[in-house]
Amino acid sequence: MEPFEFVNFTLSDPSLLLSGATNMNFSLCSTSSELACPSDCVMRSPVANRFLSREPVRFDETWKKRKYFNTKKVFASTHIVPGHLEDSSSIAKKSLLPRREPVERLGFVRTLLIDNYDSYTFNIYQALSTINGVPPVVIRNDEWTWEEAYRYLYEDAAFDNIVISPGPGSPMCPADIGICLRLLLECRDIPILGVCLGHQALGYVHGAHVVHAPEPVHGRLSGIEHDGNILFSDIPSGRNSDFKADKESLPKELIPIAWTVYDDTGSFSEKKFSTPVNTSLSPSRNASVISVPETLENQSYWPSPHVDGKQDRHILMGIMHSTFPHYGLQFHPESIATTYGSQIFKNFKDVTVDYWSRYKSLRRRMINETANMQVPSACQLLKELSRTRNTGNGSSYNNNNSSNSLSTAKKNGVDVFNLVDLAYAKPDTKLLRLKWKKLERLVHKVGGARNIFMELYGKNRGNDAFWLDTSSSDKARGRFSFMGGKGGSLWKQLTFSLSDQSEITSKHGGHLLIEDAHGSTEKRFLEEGFLDFLRKELSSLSYEEKDFKGLPFDFCGGYVGCIGYDIKVECGMPINRHKSKASDACFFLADNVIAIDHQLDDVYVLSLHELDTAETSFLNDTEEKLITMSVSPTRKWKDQTLPAIDSSQRKASFVPDKSREQYINDVERCMQYIKDGESYELCLTTQNRWRIENTDPLGLYLHLREKNPAPYAAFLNFSNANLSLCCSSPERFLLLDRNGMLEAKPIKGTIARGSTPEEDELLKFELKLSEKNQAENLMIVDLLRNDLGRVCEPGSVHVPNLMDVETYTTVHTMVSTVRGLKKTDISPVECVRAAFPGGSMTGAPKLRSVEILDSLENCSRGLYSGSIGYFSYNGTFDLNIVIRTVVIHEDEASIGAGGAIVALSNPEDEFEEMILKTRAPANAVIEFCSGSSERH
């Protein structure tokens, strides 16, 4: 959402805005467009007191004090568009609510959650699922026509309240706000809570004008004072505050209920959200506060009266309508860093229950059983909606009008809401049996994982081999490594490339090449994309748990490889503007695997085979090789003869795609997008390239892992794609273990190591206290909570570690951990689809941020920003984020790098951070190719 202010609406001359207000431009629909939002998408007339031909009943004195609603008449207006108001008396009689089962008797509350294409909506979903007693139904703001919404809300009486999510953009632009304005105008008799963009929309439809706030403070923490409104029940109140709202600065229909001070922002460490009442807005005030991550996008802001000759700049953080049961909150109660966020949602539930209990004389019709609208079947409704989305219909009831409500994004791509495995028939399964051997205390005897890999796969220079390599010396970060190569009867290689947009009917179609162990190849066109193919492949494999009982790790064979960033088009993201030169996804089906336990020094040899087929000799042959190695424990592989390096390569180095000036300019453009509310955070990247002919990718990787060990490192070689990856990633994207627990470990916040121990500790402490880096990390943590919230059981998503600082060879990084329990009806691949690309590589909100980044970056990211890892045949997976990685394709080495741009960013510093992140892999390549490093 845009950083805006609420000020008094002026019908005539726009220059009559209150002092300090600034004019602004909006982007229409797509942020990549330079078109301004046309004037006809802006509300040009005040809407106060013009809804109805008859004046609705207002509070009596008792309810004014308690902030409840006791309206004796209920009306629903016709379709009101600001500036085009129509008389609604003709339908007033029809608006009486149909018969309704009392909410307090049901024991749960049914919420319609409107998603404004935001990346925090499912954090609200998770909270409401546990608080309400039943999951809300989530629709996007262009999903239903008003006629469909009216049917569900009034004819079927399917919902008790409405929550309007945050989102990018402006409430003045129809493409950003969708049906939300209509709901706020029409549904005066249904409780509504608007969050952030929803809050701004509530103010906007009732006459408030929206202009820029003093500055955006996305992800930063601020204390909140409130007036004791029922929405803040059981939350420390700010009733003793000396702040008094200037009533002239808001339309009389709106009542301010919460606020903060413009310059009262701080870092996570400064404002300990676990003890918020110790944080006050001003030393002169005796007031308790709620600590929240403040997002001054379309900010509700007004200058209050002058105090002691100085302007007291309070910022509006909460409003309510004086007559309707409608509330708005500028801040994010769903954020992990918001104190009492869950209590706010609980209070809104209580408001809803109390509100409907006062309408017992209004008999709402019971819910139609055949329409799957019973309260216990709210999840079923969501699944039904998902099915219809898959066929392009906006509703499971009315298909005639659905085409009008489909957005461009929905027409052109997979709806990421459709995550339940209902889209295809399950194929016949193939039972795989696992055999394995454990070789105890062998790793150190043979000189470590490196010697094992070189013994088994090095003679072929690692061609068609993989190594998921926990090369970090810190065993707590990574205990197991896995390696394997071509050879088993089940082995095959998959190479997938997205098609040019001109040759496909669906944006995620592409060409797949399959090569088996005998060298036979098969070509297919995958209309539904690679992830759909992979999901079907994995679902065709079955297993017996007893086969891997006793193994301390989850990968027992399956698919190992990489997914490129452009596969985002299969995950609800927009069409790719650029095409990758390399393949977009490459995987092996690995049936023979070596696992190394770095903690206990054990080696495991595993082999998969189909039921009723003969076992191979892989177990015995590999055991013999490894035991033979143990006779010569000091054997090294540094005496390999490597190709000569041309003298021209000794003087060469990486060349960035963008100059320093161009990159800084792009950072400034990102900051303008953030200021305009199109994004909270943008992860801008670029590529650095170097032509390196006749190099040895495996030798290069061995050098890289020595210079920059990492817990999620990897070496991959795909010969038929002419592709190798030398990865030293410190970041996990997503893991699913055998207990169904999902885990993400996003990194946001990086600083270089110091040259002395004292300087190093000082820099580490500086990172820990950095408000900018904490804001980056917090927003991505909330994004990952949202992504996991799509596929996890309600109430299970949690953050066991928030903003820990981890130390690596060249940098300190800020790392958080997000976990949640996967729903049983969600496949492993759909978990990945819900979260890909990793939020740390996009920014938030993800969809709008990706659109912006595609418009700024001048080439495809390729495999950079994607993921490397495995999908085990037993339903588990572990994937990293492809950063600090050298991608070698057709004799060109490329290193992608970038950083998160936020409102506090300094363009020059962002360029230096990008260079810092390339340093370790780039230096490894330069040293290896120049021949200055020790030969392996």
Short mmCIF file of C-alpha atoms in Angstrom, two decimals, residues 106-450:
data_model
loop_
_atom_site.label_atom_id
_atom_site.label_comp_id
_atom_site.label_asym_id
_atom_site.label_seq_id
_atom_site.Cartn_x
_atom_site.Cartn_y
_atom_site.Cartn_z
CA LEU A 106 -23.18 -21.63 16.56
CA GLY A 107 -20.05 -20.96 18.58
CA PHE A 108 -18.00 -19.85 15.60
CA VAL A 109 -17.85 -16.94 13.19
CA ARG A 110 -17.75 -17.19 9.42
CA THR A 111 -15.51 -14.63 7.76
CA LEU A 112 -15.25 -13.61 4.13
CA LEU A 113 -11.60 -12.57 3.71
CA ILE A 114 -10.93 -10.33 0.71
CA ASP A 115 -7.38 -10.66 -0.59
CA ASN A 116 -6.07 -7.54 -2.30
CA TYR A 117 -3.30 -9.54 -4.00
CA ASP A 118 -1.22 -9.17 -0.86
CA SER A 119 1.47 -11.37 0.65
CA TYR A 120 0.18 -11.16 4.23
CA THR A 121 -3.44 -12.25 3.67
CA PHE A 122 -2.89 -15.82 4.80
CA ASN A 123 -1.40 -14.61 8.07
CA ILE A 124 -4.85 -13.16 8.71
CA TYR A 125 -6.34 -16.44 7.48
CA GLN A 126 -4.29 -18.43 10.00
CA ALA A 127 -5.25 -16.14 12.87
CA LEU A 128 -8.96 -16.13 12.03
CA SER A 129 -9.04 -19.90 11.53
CA THR A 130 -8.14 -20.51 15.16
CA ILE A 131 -10.00 -17.55 16.66
CA ASN A 132 -13.26 -17.94 14.72
CA GLY A 133 -13.43 -21.72 15.07
CA VAL A 134 -13.70 -22.20 11.30
CA PRO A 135 -11.38 -21.09 8.48
CA PRO A 136 -12.45 -18.00 6.54
CA VAL A 137 -13.26 -18.19 2.86
CA VAL A 138 -10.61 -16.29 0.87
CA ILE A 139 -11.38 -14.62 -2.43
CA ARG A 140 -9.40 -12.08 -4.37
CA ASN A 141 -10.80 -8.63 -4.82
CA ASP A 142 -11.75 -9.28 -8.45
CA GLU A 143 -13.02 -12.80 -7.88
CA TRP A 144 -16.74 -12.13 -7.51
CA THR A 145 -19.15 -9.77 -9.16
CA TRP A 146 -21.33 -7.74 -6.84
CA GLU A 147 -24.24 -10.01 -7.73
CA GLU A 148 -22.29 -13.04 -6.57
CA ALA A 149 -21.15 -11.31 -3.39
CA TYR A 150 -24.74 -10.23 -2.68
CA ARG A 151 -25.95 -13.79 -3.05
CA TYR A 152 -23.43 -15.21 -0.59
CA LEU A 153 -23.72 -12.36 1.89
CA TYR A 154 -27.47 -11.79 1.86
CA GLU A 155 -29.43 -14.52 0.12
CA ASP A 156 -27.37 -17.40 1.51
CA ALA A 157 -26.34 -15.57 4.68
CA ALA A 158 -23.04 -17.42 4.39
CA PHE A 159 -20.85 -14.99 6.32
CA ASP A 160 -21.00 -13.17 9.62
CA ASN A 161 -18.35 -10.58 8.92
CA ILE A 162 -15.86 -9.38 6.30
CA VAL A 163 -12.14 -8.67 6.59
CA ILE A 164 -10.41 -6.64 3.87
CA SER A 165 -6.70 -7.40 3.59
CA PRO A 166 -3.69 -5.18 3.03
CA GLY A 167 -2.46 -4.81 -0.52
CA PRO A 168 -0.34 -2.74 -2.89
CA GLY A 169 -1.48 0.43 -4.58
CA SER A 170 -4.21 2.88 -3.76
CA PRO A 171 -7.89 2.73 -2.79
CA MET A 172 -8.49 5.27 -5.53
CA CYS A 173 -7.53 2.83 -8.29
CA PRO A 174 -10.18 0.20 -9.13
CA ALA A 175 -7.57 -2.33 -10.24
CA ASP A 176 -5.96 -2.17 -6.79
CA ILE A 177 -9.08 -2.21 -4.62
CA GLY A 178 -11.53 -4.30 -6.68
CA ILE A 179 -14.88 -4.97 -5.00
CA CYS A 180 -13.81 -3.62 -1.61
CA LEU A 181 -15.23 -0.12 -2.03
CA ARG A 182 -18.55 -1.58 -3.08
CA LEU A 183 -18.64 -3.82 -0.01
CA LEU A 184 -17.89 -0.91 2.30
CA LEU A 185 -20.72 1.10 0.76
CA GLU A 186 -23.28 -1.65 0.40
CA CYS A 187 -22.68 -3.87 3.42
CA ARG A 188 -23.44 -1.33 6.10
CA ASP A 189 -25.27 -4.03 8.05
CA ILE A 190 -22.36 -6.51 8.19
CA PRO A 191 -19.31 -6.02 10.44
CA ILE A 192 -16.21 -5.19 8.38
CA LEU A 193 -12.58 -4.85 9.44
CA GLY A 194 -10.20 -3.22 6.97
CA VAL A 195 -6.45 -3.69 7.41
CA CYS A 196 -4.01 -1.22 5.86
CA LEU A 197 -5.36 -0.83 2.32
CA GLY A 198 -8.77 -1.88 3.68
CA HIS A 199 -8.46 0.81 6.35
CA GLN A 200 -7.63 3.40 3.73
CA ALA A 201 -10.57 2.29 1.62
CA LEU A 202 -12.92 2.73 4.59
CA GLY A 203 -11.76 6.29 5.06
CA TYR A 204 -11.77 7.00 1.37
CA VAL A 205 -15.36 5.97 0.65
CA HIS A 206 -16.57 8.22 3.44
CA GLY A 207 -14.94 11.39 2.20
CA ALA A 208 -11.34 11.29 3.40
CA HIS A 209 -8.73 12.30 0.84
CA VAL A 210 -5.55 10.28 0.37
CA VAL A 211 -2.15 11.93 0.01
CA HIS A 212 1.43 11.02 0.83
CA ALA A 213 2.43 10.56 4.44
CA PRO A 214 5.67 12.14 5.69
CA GLU A 215 7.61 8.98 4.79
CA PRO A 216 7.03 5.23 4.36
CA VAL A 217 8.18 3.14 7.33
CA HIS A 218 7.42 -0.38 6.15
CA GLY A 219 8.45 -3.03 8.63
CA ARG A 220 9.53 -0.58 11.34
CA LEU A 221 8.02 -0.70 14.81
CA SER A 222 5.96 1.99 16.43
CA GLY A 223 3.93 2.41 19.59
CA ILE A 224 0.17 2.73 19.18
CA GLU A 225 -2.16 4.62 21.48
CA HIS A 226 -5.91 4.07 21.43
CA ASP A 227 -9.04 5.44 23.04
CA GLY A 228 -10.33 2.27 24.67
CA ASN A 229 -12.53 1.26 21.78
CA ILE A 230 -14.03 -2.23 22.02
CA LEU A 231 -11.69 -3.31 19.19
CA PHE A 232 -8.84 -2.81 21.68
CA SER A 233 -10.52 -4.57 24.60
CA ASP A 234 -8.03 -6.20 27.01
CA ILE A 235 -5.17 -4.35 25.34
CA PRO A 236 -3.19 -1.65 27.20
CA SER A 237 -4.92 1.59 26.32
CA GLY A 238 -3.72 5.09 25.73
CA ARG A 239 -6.65 6.83 27.36
CA ASN A 240 -4.36 9.09 29.37
CA SER A 241 -2.76 10.47 26.23
CA ASP A 242 -3.00 14.23 25.80
CA PHE A 243 -3.70 13.77 22.09
CA LYS A 244 -7.05 15.05 20.87
CA ALA A 245 -8.04 14.52 17.25
CA ASP A 246 -8.87 17.54 15.17
CA LYS A 247 -12.47 16.66 14.32
CA GLU A 248 -12.40 19.06 11.40
CA SER A 249 -9.74 16.96 9.68
CA LEU A 250 -11.96 13.89 9.24
CA PRO A 251 -15.46 13.50 7.84
CA LYS A 252 -18.05 13.33 10.60
CA GLU A 253 -18.85 9.71 9.65
CA LEU A 254 -15.39 8.60 10.79
CA ILE A 255 -14.17 8.39 14.38
CA PRO A 256 -10.44 8.14 15.16
CA ILE A 257 -9.72 5.31 17.60
CA ALA A 258 -5.93 4.80 17.41
CA TRP A 259 -2.88 6.82 16.48
CA THR A 260 0.89 7.10 16.71
CA VAL A 261 3.47 9.83 16.40
CA TYR A 262 5.18 10.36 13.06
CA ASP A 263 8.77 10.08 14.31
CA ASP A 264 8.16 7.34 16.90
CA THR A 265 9.58 4.50 14.85
CA GLY A 266 12.43 2.29 15.85
CA SER A 267 14.17 -1.01 15.39
CA PHE A 268 13.00 -4.38 16.62
CA SER A 269 15.63 -4.32 19.34
CA GLU A 270 14.74 -0.83 20.50
CA LYS A 271 11.01 -1.62 20.77
CA LYS A 272 10.90 -5.06 22.35
CA PHE A 273 7.55 -6.28 21.18
CA SER A 274 7.41 -8.73 24.06
CA THR A 275 7.21 -5.83 26.51
CA PRO A 276 5.35 -3.16 24.59
CA VAL A 277 3.89 -1.35 27.55
CA ASN A 278 7.35 -0.13 28.48
CA THR A 279 7.54 1.82 25.25
CA SER A 280 5.90 5.23 25.29
CA LEU A 281 5.34 7.66 22.49
CA SER A 282 6.78 10.58 24.33
CA PRO A 283 8.57 11.03 27.68
CA SER A 284 6.00 13.66 28.57
CA ARG A 285 3.08 11.29 28.13
CA ASN A 286 1.89 8.72 30.62
CA ALA A 287 0.39 6.30 28.10
CA SER A 288 0.53 2.62 27.35
CA VAL A 289 1.00 1.49 23.79
CA ILE A 290 0.82 -1.46 21.47
CA SER A 291 4.05 -2.10 19.61
CA VAL A 292 3.41 -2.84 15.93
CA PRO A 293 5.39 -3.03 12.70
CA GLU A 294 4.14 0.18 11.23
CA THR A 295 3.41 0.34 7.52
CA LEU A 296 2.79 3.93 6.58
CA GLU A 297 1.63 3.06 3.12
CA ASN A 298 -1.57 4.97 2.19
CA GLN A 299 -1.16 6.48 5.63
CA SER A 300 -4.01 7.93 7.60
CA TYR A 301 -2.29 11.12 8.59
CA TRP A 302 -3.33 14.59 9.52
CA PRO A 303 -1.61 17.52 11.22
CA SER A 304 -3.24 18.01 14.61
CA PRO A 305 -3.57 21.34 16.42
CA HIS A 306 -0.41 23.22 17.28
CA VAL A 307 1.02 22.63 20.75
CA ASP A 308 3.34 25.25 22.23
CA GLY A 309 3.75 26.76 18.79
CA LYS A 310 4.82 23.47 17.25
CA GLN A 311 2.79 21.17 15.07
CA ASP A 312 1.95 17.94 16.93
CA ARG A 313 2.12 15.40 14.09
CA HIS A 314 0.07 12.42 15.14
CA ILE A 315 -0.70 9.78 12.57
CA LEU A 316 -4.03 8.04 12.43
CA MET A 317 -3.74 4.28 12.91
CA GLY A 318 -7.36 3.27 13.50
CA ILE A 319 -10.84 4.50 12.60
CA MET A 320 -14.43 3.36 12.93
CA HIS A 321 -17.63 4.44 11.24
CA SER A 322 -20.01 6.36 13.46
CA THR A 323 -23.04 4.29 12.41
CA PHE A 324 -21.97 1.14 10.58
CA PRO A 325 -20.07 -1.73 12.24
CA HIS A 326 -16.99 -0.92 10.18
CA TYR A 327 -13.44 -0.59 11.51
CA GLY A 328 -10.08 0.21 9.94
CA LEU A 329 -6.51 -0.38 11.14
CA GLN A 330 -3.53 1.13 9.38
CA PHE A 331 -1.01 -1.16 11.05
CA HIS A 332 -0.70 -4.94 10.59
CA PRO A 333 -2.22 -6.93 13.48
CA GLU A 334 -1.27 -10.13 11.63
CA SER A 335 2.47 -9.41 11.79
CA ILE A 336 4.70 -11.59 13.94
CA ALA A 337 5.99 -8.43 15.64
CA THR A 338 2.61 -6.93 16.54
CA THR A 339 1.80 -7.27 20.20
CA TYR A 340 -1.82 -8.21 20.89
CA GLY A 341 -2.51 -8.79 17.19
CA SER A 342 -4.49 -11.95 17.93
CA GLN A 343 -6.43 -10.12 20.62
CA ILE A 344 -7.56 -7.56 18.06
CA PHE A 345 -8.95 -10.30 15.82
CA LYS A 346 -10.61 -11.91 18.85
CA ASN A 347 -12.17 -8.58 19.73
CA PHE A 348 -13.51 -8.25 16.20
CA LYS A 349 -15.07 -11.69 16.58
CA ASP A 350 -16.69 -10.53 19.82
CA VAL A 351 -17.94 -7.39 18.11
CA THR A 352 -19.47 -9.58 15.41
CA VAL A 353 -21.15 -11.95 17.87
CA ASP A 354 -22.55 -9.06 19.91
CA TYR A 355 -23.69 -7.21 16.81
CA TRP A 356 -25.72 -10.11 15.45
CA SER A 357 -27.14 -10.93 18.87
CA ARG A 358 -28.83 -7.53 18.76
CA TYR A 359 -30.66 -8.43 15.56
CA LYS A 360 -32.67 -11.38 16.81
CA SER A 361 -35.79 -9.72 15.49
CA LEU A 362 -34.30 -9.83 12.01
CA ARG A 363 -34.65 -13.41 10.88
CA ARG A 364 -31.94 -14.46 8.43
CA ARG A 365 -32.67 -17.49 6.34
CA MET A 366 -30.88 -20.70 7.19
CA ILE A 367 -27.97 -21.65 4.95
CA ASN A 368 -28.76 -23.70 1.88
CA GLU A 369 -27.39 -27.19 2.50
CA THR A 370 -27.09 -28.11 -1.15
CA ALA A 371 -24.93 -25.07 -1.79
CA ASN A 372 -22.16 -26.34 0.51
CA MET A 373 -22.53 -23.20 2.59
CA GLN A 374 -22.98 -24.70 6.05
CA VAL A 375 -20.55 -23.27 8.56
CA PRO A 376 -18.66 -26.54 9.10
CA SER A 377 -18.15 -26.72 5.34
CA ALA A 378 -16.44 -23.39 4.88
CA CYS A 379 -13.27 -25.18 3.81
CA GLN A 380 -15.30 -27.14 1.28
CA LEU A 381 -16.54 -23.87 -0.18
CA LEU A 382 -12.93 -22.76 -0.61
CA LYS A 383 -12.15 -26.01 -2.42
CA GLU A 384 -15.18 -25.61 -4.65
CA LEU A 385 -14.02 -22.11 -5.52
CA SER A 386 -10.56 -23.47 -6.26
CA ARG A 387 -12.00 -25.97 -8.71
CA THR A 388 -13.84 -23.28 -10.59
CA ARG A 389 -10.79 -21.06 -10.63
CA ASN A 390 -8.95 -23.84 -12.38
CA THR A 391 -11.47 -23.63 -15.24
CA GLY A 392 -11.53 -19.85 -15.28
CA ASN A 393 -14.80 -19.35 -13.43
CA GLY A 394 -15.02 -16.80 -10.69
CA SER A 395 -17.68 -18.59 -8.69
CA SER A 396 -19.01 -22.05 -8.09
CA TYR A 397 -22.53 -20.74 -8.43
CA ASN A 398 -22.69 -18.21 -11.21
CA ASN A 399 -20.57 -18.76 -14.27
CA ASN A 400 -22.25 -16.19 -16.47
CA ASN A 401 -20.64 -13.15 -14.93
CA SER A 402 -17.33 -14.61 -13.91
CA SER A 403 -15.41 -13.46 -16.95
CA ASN A 404 -15.94 -9.85 -15.97
CA SER A 405 -14.33 -10.41 -12.60
CA LEU A 406 -11.17 -12.13 -13.76
CA SER A 407 -8.02 -10.08 -13.56
CA THR A 408 -5.32 -10.15 -16.18
CA ALA A 409 -3.07 -12.01 -13.76
CA LYS A 410 -5.66 -14.70 -13.24
CA LYS A 411 -6.37 -15.11 -16.94
CA ASN A 412 -2.73 -15.53 -17.76
CA GLY A 413 -1.59 -17.89 -15.06
CA VAL A 414 -2.11 -20.59 -12.50
CA ASP A 415 -4.16 -19.41 -9.55
CA VAL A 416 -1.93 -20.12 -6.60
CA PHE A 417 -5.01 -20.46 -4.41
CA ASN A 418 -5.70 -23.80 -6.15
CA LEU A 419 -3.36 -25.86 -4.03
CA VAL A 420 -5.47 -28.85 -3.07
CA ASP A 421 -4.65 -31.91 -5.16
CA LEU A 422 -7.99 -32.14 -6.97
CA ALA A 423 -6.97 -31.12 -10.46
CA TYR A 424 -6.03 -34.50 -11.85
CA ALA A 425 -6.71 -38.19 -11.38
CA LYS A 426 -4.07 -40.00 -9.37
CA PRO A 427 -2.01 -42.21 -11.67
CA ASP A 428 -1.30 -45.85 -10.98
CA THR A 429 1.42 -45.99 -8.38
CA LYS A 430 4.71 -47.80 -8.67
CA LEU A 431 6.04 -49.36 -5.47
CA LEU A 432 9.73 -48.74 -4.90
CA ARG A 433 11.72 -50.74 -2.39
CA LEU A 434 14.77 -49.36 -0.60
CA LYS A 435 17.89 -51.25 0.43
CA TRP A 436 20.66 -49.59 2.42
CA LYS A 437 23.86 -50.17 4.35
CA LYS A 438 25.50 -48.18 7.09
CA LEU A 439 29.27 -47.86 7.20
CA GLU A 440 30.12 -46.57 10.66
CA ARG A 441 32.85 -44.06 11.44
CA LEU A 442 34.16 -44.12 7.90
CA VAL A 443 34.14 -40.47 6.81
CA HIS A 444 37.34 -39.37 8.55
CA LYS A 445 39.11 -42.58 7.56
CA VAL A 446 38.81 -41.74 3.87
CA GLY A 447 39.61 -38.04 4.21
CA GLY A 448 36.08 -36.59 4.23
CA ALA A 449 33.14 -36.10 1.87
CA ARG A 450 35.32 -34.58 -0.83
#
